[in-house]
Coordinates of C-alpha atoms in Angstrom, one line a residue:
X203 CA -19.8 29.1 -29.1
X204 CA -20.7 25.4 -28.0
X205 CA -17.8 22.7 -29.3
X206 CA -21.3 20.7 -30.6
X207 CA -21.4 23.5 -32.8
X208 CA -18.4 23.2 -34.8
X209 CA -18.2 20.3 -37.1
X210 CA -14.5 19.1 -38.7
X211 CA -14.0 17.1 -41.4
X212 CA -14.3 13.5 -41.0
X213 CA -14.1 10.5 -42.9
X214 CA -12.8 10.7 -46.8
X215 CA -12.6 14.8 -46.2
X216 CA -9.8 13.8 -43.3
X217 CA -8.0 10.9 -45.3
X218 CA -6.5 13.4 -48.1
X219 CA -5.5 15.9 -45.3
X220 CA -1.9 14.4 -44.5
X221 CA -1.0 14.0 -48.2
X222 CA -2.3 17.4 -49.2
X223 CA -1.9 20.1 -46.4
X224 CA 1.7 19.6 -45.1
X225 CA 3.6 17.7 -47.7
X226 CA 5.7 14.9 -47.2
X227 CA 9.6 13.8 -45.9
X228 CA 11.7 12.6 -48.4
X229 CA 13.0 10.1 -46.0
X230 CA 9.4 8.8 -46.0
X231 CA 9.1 8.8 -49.9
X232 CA 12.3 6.8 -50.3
X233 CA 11.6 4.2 -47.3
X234 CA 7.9 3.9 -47.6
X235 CA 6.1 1.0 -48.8
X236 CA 3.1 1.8 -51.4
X237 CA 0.5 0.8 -48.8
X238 CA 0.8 -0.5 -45.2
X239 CA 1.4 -3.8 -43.6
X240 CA -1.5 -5.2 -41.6
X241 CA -1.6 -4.5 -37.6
X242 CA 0.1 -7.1 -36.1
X243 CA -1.1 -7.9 -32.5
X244 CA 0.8 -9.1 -29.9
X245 CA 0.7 -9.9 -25.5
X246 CA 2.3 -6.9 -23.8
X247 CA 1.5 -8.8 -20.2
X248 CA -1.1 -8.7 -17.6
X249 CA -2.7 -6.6 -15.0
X250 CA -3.2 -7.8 -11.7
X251 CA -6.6 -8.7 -12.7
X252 CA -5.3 -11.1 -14.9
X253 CA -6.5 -8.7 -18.0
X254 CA -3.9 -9.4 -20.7
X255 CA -2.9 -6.2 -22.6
X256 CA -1.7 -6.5 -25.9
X257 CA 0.7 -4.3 -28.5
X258 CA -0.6 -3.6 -32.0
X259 CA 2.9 -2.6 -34.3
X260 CA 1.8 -0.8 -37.9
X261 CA 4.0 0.4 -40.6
X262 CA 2.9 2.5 -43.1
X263 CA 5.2 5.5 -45.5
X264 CA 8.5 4.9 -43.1
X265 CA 6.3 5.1 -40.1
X266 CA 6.3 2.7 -37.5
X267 CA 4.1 2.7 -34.2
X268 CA 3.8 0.4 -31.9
X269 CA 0.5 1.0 -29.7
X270 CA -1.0 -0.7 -26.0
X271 CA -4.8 -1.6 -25.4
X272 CA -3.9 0.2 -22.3
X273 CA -4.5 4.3 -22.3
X274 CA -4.5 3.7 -25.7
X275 CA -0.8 4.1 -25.2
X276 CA 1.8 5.3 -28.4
X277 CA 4.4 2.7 -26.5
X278 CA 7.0 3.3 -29.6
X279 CA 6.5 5.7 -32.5
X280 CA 10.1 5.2 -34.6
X281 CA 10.9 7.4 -38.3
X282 CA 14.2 7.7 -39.9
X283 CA 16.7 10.7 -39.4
X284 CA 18.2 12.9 -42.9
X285 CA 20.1 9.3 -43.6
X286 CA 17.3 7.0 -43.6
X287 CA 18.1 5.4 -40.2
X288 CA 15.3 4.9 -37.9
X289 CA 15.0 6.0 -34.3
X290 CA 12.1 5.9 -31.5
X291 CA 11.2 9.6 -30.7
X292 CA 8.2 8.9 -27.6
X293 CA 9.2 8.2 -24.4
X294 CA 7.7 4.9 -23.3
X295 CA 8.0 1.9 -20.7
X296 CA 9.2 -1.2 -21.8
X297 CA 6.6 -3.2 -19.0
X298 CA 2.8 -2.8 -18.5
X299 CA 3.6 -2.5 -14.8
X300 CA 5.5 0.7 -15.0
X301 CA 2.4 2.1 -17.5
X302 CA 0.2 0.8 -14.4
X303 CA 2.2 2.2 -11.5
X304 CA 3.7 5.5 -13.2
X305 CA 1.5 8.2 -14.3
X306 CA 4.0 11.2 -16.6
X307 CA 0.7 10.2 -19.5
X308 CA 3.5 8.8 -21.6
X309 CA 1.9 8.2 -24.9
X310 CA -1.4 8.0 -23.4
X311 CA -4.8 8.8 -24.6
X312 CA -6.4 11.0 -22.5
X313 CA -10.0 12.6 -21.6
X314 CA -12.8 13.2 -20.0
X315 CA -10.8 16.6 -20.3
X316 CA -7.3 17.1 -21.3
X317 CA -5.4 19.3 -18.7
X318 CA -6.4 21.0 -15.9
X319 CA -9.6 21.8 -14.3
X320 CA -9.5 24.4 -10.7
X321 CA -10.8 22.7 -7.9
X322 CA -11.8 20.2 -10.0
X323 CA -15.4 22.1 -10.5
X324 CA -17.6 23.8 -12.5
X325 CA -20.9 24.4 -13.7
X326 CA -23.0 23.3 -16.5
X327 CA -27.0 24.5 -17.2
X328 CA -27.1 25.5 -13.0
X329 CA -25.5 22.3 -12.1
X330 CA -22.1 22.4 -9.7
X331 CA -20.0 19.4 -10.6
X332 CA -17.4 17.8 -8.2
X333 CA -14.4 16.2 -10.4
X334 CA -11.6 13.7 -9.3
X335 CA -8.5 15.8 -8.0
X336 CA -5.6 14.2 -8.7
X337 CA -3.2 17.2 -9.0
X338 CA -3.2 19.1 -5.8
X339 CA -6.7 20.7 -5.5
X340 CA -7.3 20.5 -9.1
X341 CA -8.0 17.6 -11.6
X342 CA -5.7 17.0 -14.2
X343 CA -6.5 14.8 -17.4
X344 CA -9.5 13.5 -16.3
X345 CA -8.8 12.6 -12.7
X346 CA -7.4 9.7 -10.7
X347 CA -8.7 7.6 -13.1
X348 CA -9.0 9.2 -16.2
X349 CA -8.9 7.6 -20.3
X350 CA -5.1 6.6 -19.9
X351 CA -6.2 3.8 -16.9
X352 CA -8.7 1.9 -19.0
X353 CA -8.6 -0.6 -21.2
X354 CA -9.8 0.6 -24.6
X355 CA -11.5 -2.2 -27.4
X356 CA -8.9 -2.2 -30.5
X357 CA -10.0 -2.4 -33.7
X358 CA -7.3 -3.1 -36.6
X359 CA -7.9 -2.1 -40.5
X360 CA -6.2 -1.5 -43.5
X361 CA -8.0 1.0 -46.1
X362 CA -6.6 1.2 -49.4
X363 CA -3.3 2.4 -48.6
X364 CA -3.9 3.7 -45.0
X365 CA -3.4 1.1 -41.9
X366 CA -4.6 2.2 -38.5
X367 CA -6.6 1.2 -35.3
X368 CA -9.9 2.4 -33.7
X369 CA -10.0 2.5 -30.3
X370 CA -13.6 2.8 -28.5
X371 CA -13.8 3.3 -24.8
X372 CA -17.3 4.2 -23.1
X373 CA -17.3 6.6 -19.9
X374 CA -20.6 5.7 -17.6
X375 CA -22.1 8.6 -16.1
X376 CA -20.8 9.9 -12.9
X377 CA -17.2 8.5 -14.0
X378 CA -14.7 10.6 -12.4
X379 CA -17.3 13.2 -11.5
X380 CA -18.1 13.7 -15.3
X381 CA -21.8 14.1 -16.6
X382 CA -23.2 11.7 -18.9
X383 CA -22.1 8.4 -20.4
X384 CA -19.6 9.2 -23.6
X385 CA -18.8 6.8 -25.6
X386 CA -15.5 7.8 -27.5
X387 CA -13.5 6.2 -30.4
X388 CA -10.2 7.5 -31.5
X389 CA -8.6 6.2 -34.6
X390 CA -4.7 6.6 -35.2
X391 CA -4.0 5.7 -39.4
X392 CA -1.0 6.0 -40.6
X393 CA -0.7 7.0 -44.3
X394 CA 1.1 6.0 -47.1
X395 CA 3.2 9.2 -46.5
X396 CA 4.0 8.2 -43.0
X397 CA 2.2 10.5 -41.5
X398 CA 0.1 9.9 -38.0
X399 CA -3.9 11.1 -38.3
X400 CA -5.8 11.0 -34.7
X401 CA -9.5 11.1 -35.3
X402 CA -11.5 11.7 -31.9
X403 CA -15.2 11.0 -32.0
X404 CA -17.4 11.3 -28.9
X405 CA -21.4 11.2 -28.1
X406 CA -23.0 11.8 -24.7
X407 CA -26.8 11.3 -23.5
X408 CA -26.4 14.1 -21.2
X409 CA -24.9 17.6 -21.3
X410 CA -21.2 17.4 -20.5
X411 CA -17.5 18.8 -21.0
X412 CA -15.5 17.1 -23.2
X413 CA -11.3 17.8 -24.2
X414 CA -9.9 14.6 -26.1
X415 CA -6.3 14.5 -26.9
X416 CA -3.0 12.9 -27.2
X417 CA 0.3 12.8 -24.4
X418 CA 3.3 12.1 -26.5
X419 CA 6.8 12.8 -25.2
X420 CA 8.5 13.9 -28.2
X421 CA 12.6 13.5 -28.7
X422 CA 13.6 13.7 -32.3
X423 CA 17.0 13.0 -31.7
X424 CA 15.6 9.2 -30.1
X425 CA 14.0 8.8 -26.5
X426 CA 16.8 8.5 -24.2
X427 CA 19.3 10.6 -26.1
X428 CA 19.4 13.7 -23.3
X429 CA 17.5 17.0 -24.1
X430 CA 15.5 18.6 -26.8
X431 CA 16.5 22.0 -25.7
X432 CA 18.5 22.2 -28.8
X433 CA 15.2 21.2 -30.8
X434 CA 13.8 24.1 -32.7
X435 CA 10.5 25.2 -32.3
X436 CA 7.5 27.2 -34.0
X437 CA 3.9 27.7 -32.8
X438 CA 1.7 30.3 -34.7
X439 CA 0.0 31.7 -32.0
X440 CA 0.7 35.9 -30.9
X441 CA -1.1 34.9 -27.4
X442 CA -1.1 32.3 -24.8
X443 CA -2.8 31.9 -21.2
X444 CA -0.9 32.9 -18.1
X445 CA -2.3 30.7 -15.1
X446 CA -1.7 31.0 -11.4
X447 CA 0.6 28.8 -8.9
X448 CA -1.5 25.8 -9.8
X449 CA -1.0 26.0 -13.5
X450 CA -4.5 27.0 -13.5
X451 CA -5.1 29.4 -16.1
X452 CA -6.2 33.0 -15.0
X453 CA -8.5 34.1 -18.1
X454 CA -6.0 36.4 -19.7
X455 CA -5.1 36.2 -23.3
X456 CA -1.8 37.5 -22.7
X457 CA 0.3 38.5 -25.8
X458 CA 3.7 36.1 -26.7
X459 CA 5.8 39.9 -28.1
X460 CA 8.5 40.7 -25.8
X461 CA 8.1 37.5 -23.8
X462 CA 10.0 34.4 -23.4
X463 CA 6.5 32.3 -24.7
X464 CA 7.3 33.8 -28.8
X465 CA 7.5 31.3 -30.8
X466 CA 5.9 32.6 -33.6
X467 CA 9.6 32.8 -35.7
X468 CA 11.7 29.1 -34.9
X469 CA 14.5 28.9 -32.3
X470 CA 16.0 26.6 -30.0
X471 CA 13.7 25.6 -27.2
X472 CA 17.0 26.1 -24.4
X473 CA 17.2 29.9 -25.8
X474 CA 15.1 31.4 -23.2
X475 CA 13.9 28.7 -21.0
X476 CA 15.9 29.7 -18.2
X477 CA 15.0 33.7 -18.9
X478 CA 13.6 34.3 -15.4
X479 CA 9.8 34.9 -16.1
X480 CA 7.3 34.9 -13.5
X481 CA 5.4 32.2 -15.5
X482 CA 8.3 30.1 -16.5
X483 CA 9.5 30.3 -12.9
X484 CA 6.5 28.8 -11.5
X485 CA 5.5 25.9 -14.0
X486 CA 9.7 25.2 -13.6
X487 CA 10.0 26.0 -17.5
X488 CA 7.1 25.7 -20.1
X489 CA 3.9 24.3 -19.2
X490 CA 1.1 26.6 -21.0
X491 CA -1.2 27.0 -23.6
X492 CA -0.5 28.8 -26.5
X493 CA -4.1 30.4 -27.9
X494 CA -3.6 29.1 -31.9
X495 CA -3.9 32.3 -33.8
X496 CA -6.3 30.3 -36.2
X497 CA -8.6 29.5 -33.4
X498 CA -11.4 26.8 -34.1
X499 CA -11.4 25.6 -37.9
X500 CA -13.5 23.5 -39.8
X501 CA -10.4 21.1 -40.9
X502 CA -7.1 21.0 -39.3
X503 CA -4.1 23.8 -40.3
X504 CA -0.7 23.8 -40.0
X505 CA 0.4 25.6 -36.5
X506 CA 3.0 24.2 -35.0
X507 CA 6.7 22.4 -36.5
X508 CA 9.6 21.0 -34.4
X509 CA 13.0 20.2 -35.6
X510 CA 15.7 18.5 -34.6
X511 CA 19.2 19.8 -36.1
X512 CA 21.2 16.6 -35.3
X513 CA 19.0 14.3 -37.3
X514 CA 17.5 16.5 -39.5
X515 CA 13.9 14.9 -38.3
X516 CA 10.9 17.5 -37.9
X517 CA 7.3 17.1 -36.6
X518 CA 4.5 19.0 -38.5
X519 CA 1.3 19.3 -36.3
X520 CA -2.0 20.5 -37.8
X521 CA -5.2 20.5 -35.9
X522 CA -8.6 22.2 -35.9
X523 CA -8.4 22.6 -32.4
X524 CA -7.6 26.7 -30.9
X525 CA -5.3 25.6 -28.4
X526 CA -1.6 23.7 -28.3
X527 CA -0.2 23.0 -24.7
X528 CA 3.9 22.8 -25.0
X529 CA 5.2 21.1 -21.6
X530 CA 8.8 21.0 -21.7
X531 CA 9.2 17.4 -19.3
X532 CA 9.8 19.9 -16.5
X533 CA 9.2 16.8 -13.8
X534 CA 10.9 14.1 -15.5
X535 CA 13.7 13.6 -12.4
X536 CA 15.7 10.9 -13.5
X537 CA 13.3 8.1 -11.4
X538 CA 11.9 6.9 -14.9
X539 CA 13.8 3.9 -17.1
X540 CA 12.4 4.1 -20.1
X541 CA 12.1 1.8 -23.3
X542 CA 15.6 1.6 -24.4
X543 CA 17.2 1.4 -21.1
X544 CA 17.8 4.7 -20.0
X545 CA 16.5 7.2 -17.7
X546 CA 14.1 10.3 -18.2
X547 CA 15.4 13.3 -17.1
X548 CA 14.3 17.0 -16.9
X549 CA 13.5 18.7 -20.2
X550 CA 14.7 15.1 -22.1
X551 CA 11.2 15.4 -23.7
X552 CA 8.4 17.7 -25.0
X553 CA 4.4 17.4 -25.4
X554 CA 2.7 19.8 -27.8
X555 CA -0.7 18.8 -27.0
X556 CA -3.3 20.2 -29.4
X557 CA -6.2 20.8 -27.3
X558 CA -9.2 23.4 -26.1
X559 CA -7.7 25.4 -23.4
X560 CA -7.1 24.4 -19.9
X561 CA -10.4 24.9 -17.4
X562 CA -12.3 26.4 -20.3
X563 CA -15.7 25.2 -18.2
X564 CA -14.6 28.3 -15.8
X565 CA -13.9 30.9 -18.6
X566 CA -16.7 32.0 -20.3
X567 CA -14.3 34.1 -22.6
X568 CA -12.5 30.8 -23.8
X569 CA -14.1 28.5 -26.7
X570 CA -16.7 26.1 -25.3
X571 CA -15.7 22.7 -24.5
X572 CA -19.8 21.8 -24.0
X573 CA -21.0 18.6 -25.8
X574 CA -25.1 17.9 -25.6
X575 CA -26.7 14.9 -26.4
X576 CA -27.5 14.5 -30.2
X577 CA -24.7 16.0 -31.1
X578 CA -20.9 14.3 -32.0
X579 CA -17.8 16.0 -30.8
X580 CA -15.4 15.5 -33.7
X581 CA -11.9 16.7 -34.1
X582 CA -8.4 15.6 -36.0
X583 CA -4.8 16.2 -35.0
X584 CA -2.7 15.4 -38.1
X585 CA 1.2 14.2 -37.6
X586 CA 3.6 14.5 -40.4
X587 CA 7.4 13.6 -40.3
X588 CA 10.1 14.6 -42.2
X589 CA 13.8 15.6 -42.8

């Protein structure tokens, strides 16, 4: 099955999702204004171009997020705990510089192809590609340069009572070894529940591989409080995909029963993180895709919630999309100061990126990440907060 294939909702189909599918937080009833303030732009600095790089802040249902043209960057993304008292829970720099010279993805957009590729090749219709390594041999989220080192044209709106930004960012042909010129936008709304919709959109003129999604480093207990190990996690998915020393996956569907990797039932994410398994000893704790017992749907579903017991906050994520990649911030190492002053260390953050599985182009057996001209790769990742 071809991605151009399967069509998600979009559009008025998508704006009822948040509201309807996963419920709402009473913190974000009680705090939440009937309809959100307009986008509020701001200068975040400059690149040493001289191209200025501004901060868009939106409020919306107790919601606040505070977004860079840069990467299309979540720099702040702050909701309130069981007693109303709000907290920033993504990891984030405080200066453009460090978003320039760093690269853990913090908040960032990112594409042509989220995760990992082997060797950075594959082939497409008797064609061999060469990709951008950036990790090792193999290419990682789009290479050296991939989605989260542009800058992306920002579009503000309000929409009855939704406030958001689309984001549009066109990929030439050849970028980064990559088929095709894509032109992408991705539009983050927040609702007047609070919650955080990312619509990805994404046309080519030539036959390409495309895997759109979103890096933010979770702590629900605030960024810079210490680690989410006591977080409590659930991912409804009875298989995930065992990869090789280079985090490459291997093509096995492996089953989660018996393993450290079940989270189909919620429990602390420091339970068995240090159990001892092959897989968690070479990825230095969780880095892996979980294979979404749903698979591909036409509109995004429930599949993964993540809560906090100290603050009572939890993260709903629905998608449409068959995979979810958990990365426990196994390489934060304490060399990272982040927004509020302190410094990132190991497993002081999560990512549950949702996602089509790492180097699908090498897996026939894996869903199809192709997307041919005349067709538009469309999928939704829906965020919703509560207590």
């Amino acid at each position: 099955m071809e991605l151009n294939r399967r069509t998600v909702i979009a559009g008025a189909a998508a704006a009822g999702i948040a509201a309807t599918t996963l419920g709402t937080g009473s913190a974000q009833a009680a705090t939440g204004s009937a309809s959100g303030r307009k986008p509020v732009k701001e200068p975040f600095g400059k690149l040493a171009d001289g191209t200025r790089i501004y901060r868009w802040s939106l409020e919306n249902g107790g919601t606040r997020l505070k977004v860079l043209n840069w990467g299309g960057v979540v720099q702040s993304l702050e909701i309130p705990d069981r007693h109303g008292r709000h907290a920033n829970v993504s990891l984030g720099f405080a200066r453009i510089d460090d978003y320039v010279a760093k690269t853990p993805y913090f908040g960032a957009l990112i594409g042509r192809y989220g995760n990992r590729i082997g060797k950075g090749q594959f082939t497409l219709d008797g064609t061999a590609y060469q990709l951008s390594v950036n990790d090792g041999v193999n290419s990682l989220h789009g290479g050296k340069q991939g989605f989260d080192k542009h800058v992306w044209d920002v579009e503000p709106f309000t929409e009855g009572s939704d406030v958001g930004l689309r984001l549009h960012y066109t990929s030439v042909d050849g970028e980064m070894g990559y088929p095709g010129t894509l032109r992408a936008t991705v539009t983050y709304t927040l609702t007047r529940h609070g919650a955080w919709r990312i619509d990805y959109e994404a046309t080519t003129d030539k036959a390409t591989v495309v895997n759109l999604t979103s890096h933010v480093y979770w702590n629900l207990a605030g960024e810079g409080s210490g680690t989410i190990e006591d977080h409590e996690l659930t991912i409804a998915a009875s298989r995930y995909t065992p990869t090789d020393a280079g985090l490459i996956p291997t093509g096995e569907l492996a089953k989660v029963a018996g393993t450290p990797f079940d989270f189909r039932h919620a429990k602390p994410i420091g339970r068995d993180i240090r159990a001892g398994h092959e897989q968690q000893v070479q990825a230095k704790g969780y880095d892996h895709n979980w294979a979404l017992d749903k698979g591909v749907t036409a509109k995004p579903e429930h599949v993964a919630t993540l809560r906090d017991p100290r603050s009572g906050r939890t993260l709903k994520i629905a998608t449409d999309q068959p995979g979810l990649q958990f990365y426990s911030g196994n390489f934060l190492d304490g060399t990272l100061t982040g927004t509020g002053g302190r410094t990132y260390r190991q497993g002081d953050a999560l990512c549950l990126e949702t996602q089509h599985f790492p180097d699908s182009p090498n897996h026939a057996n894996f869903p199809s990440t192709v997307l041919r001209p005349g067709r538009t790769y469309r999928t939704t990742t829906i965020h919703t907060f509560g207590v």
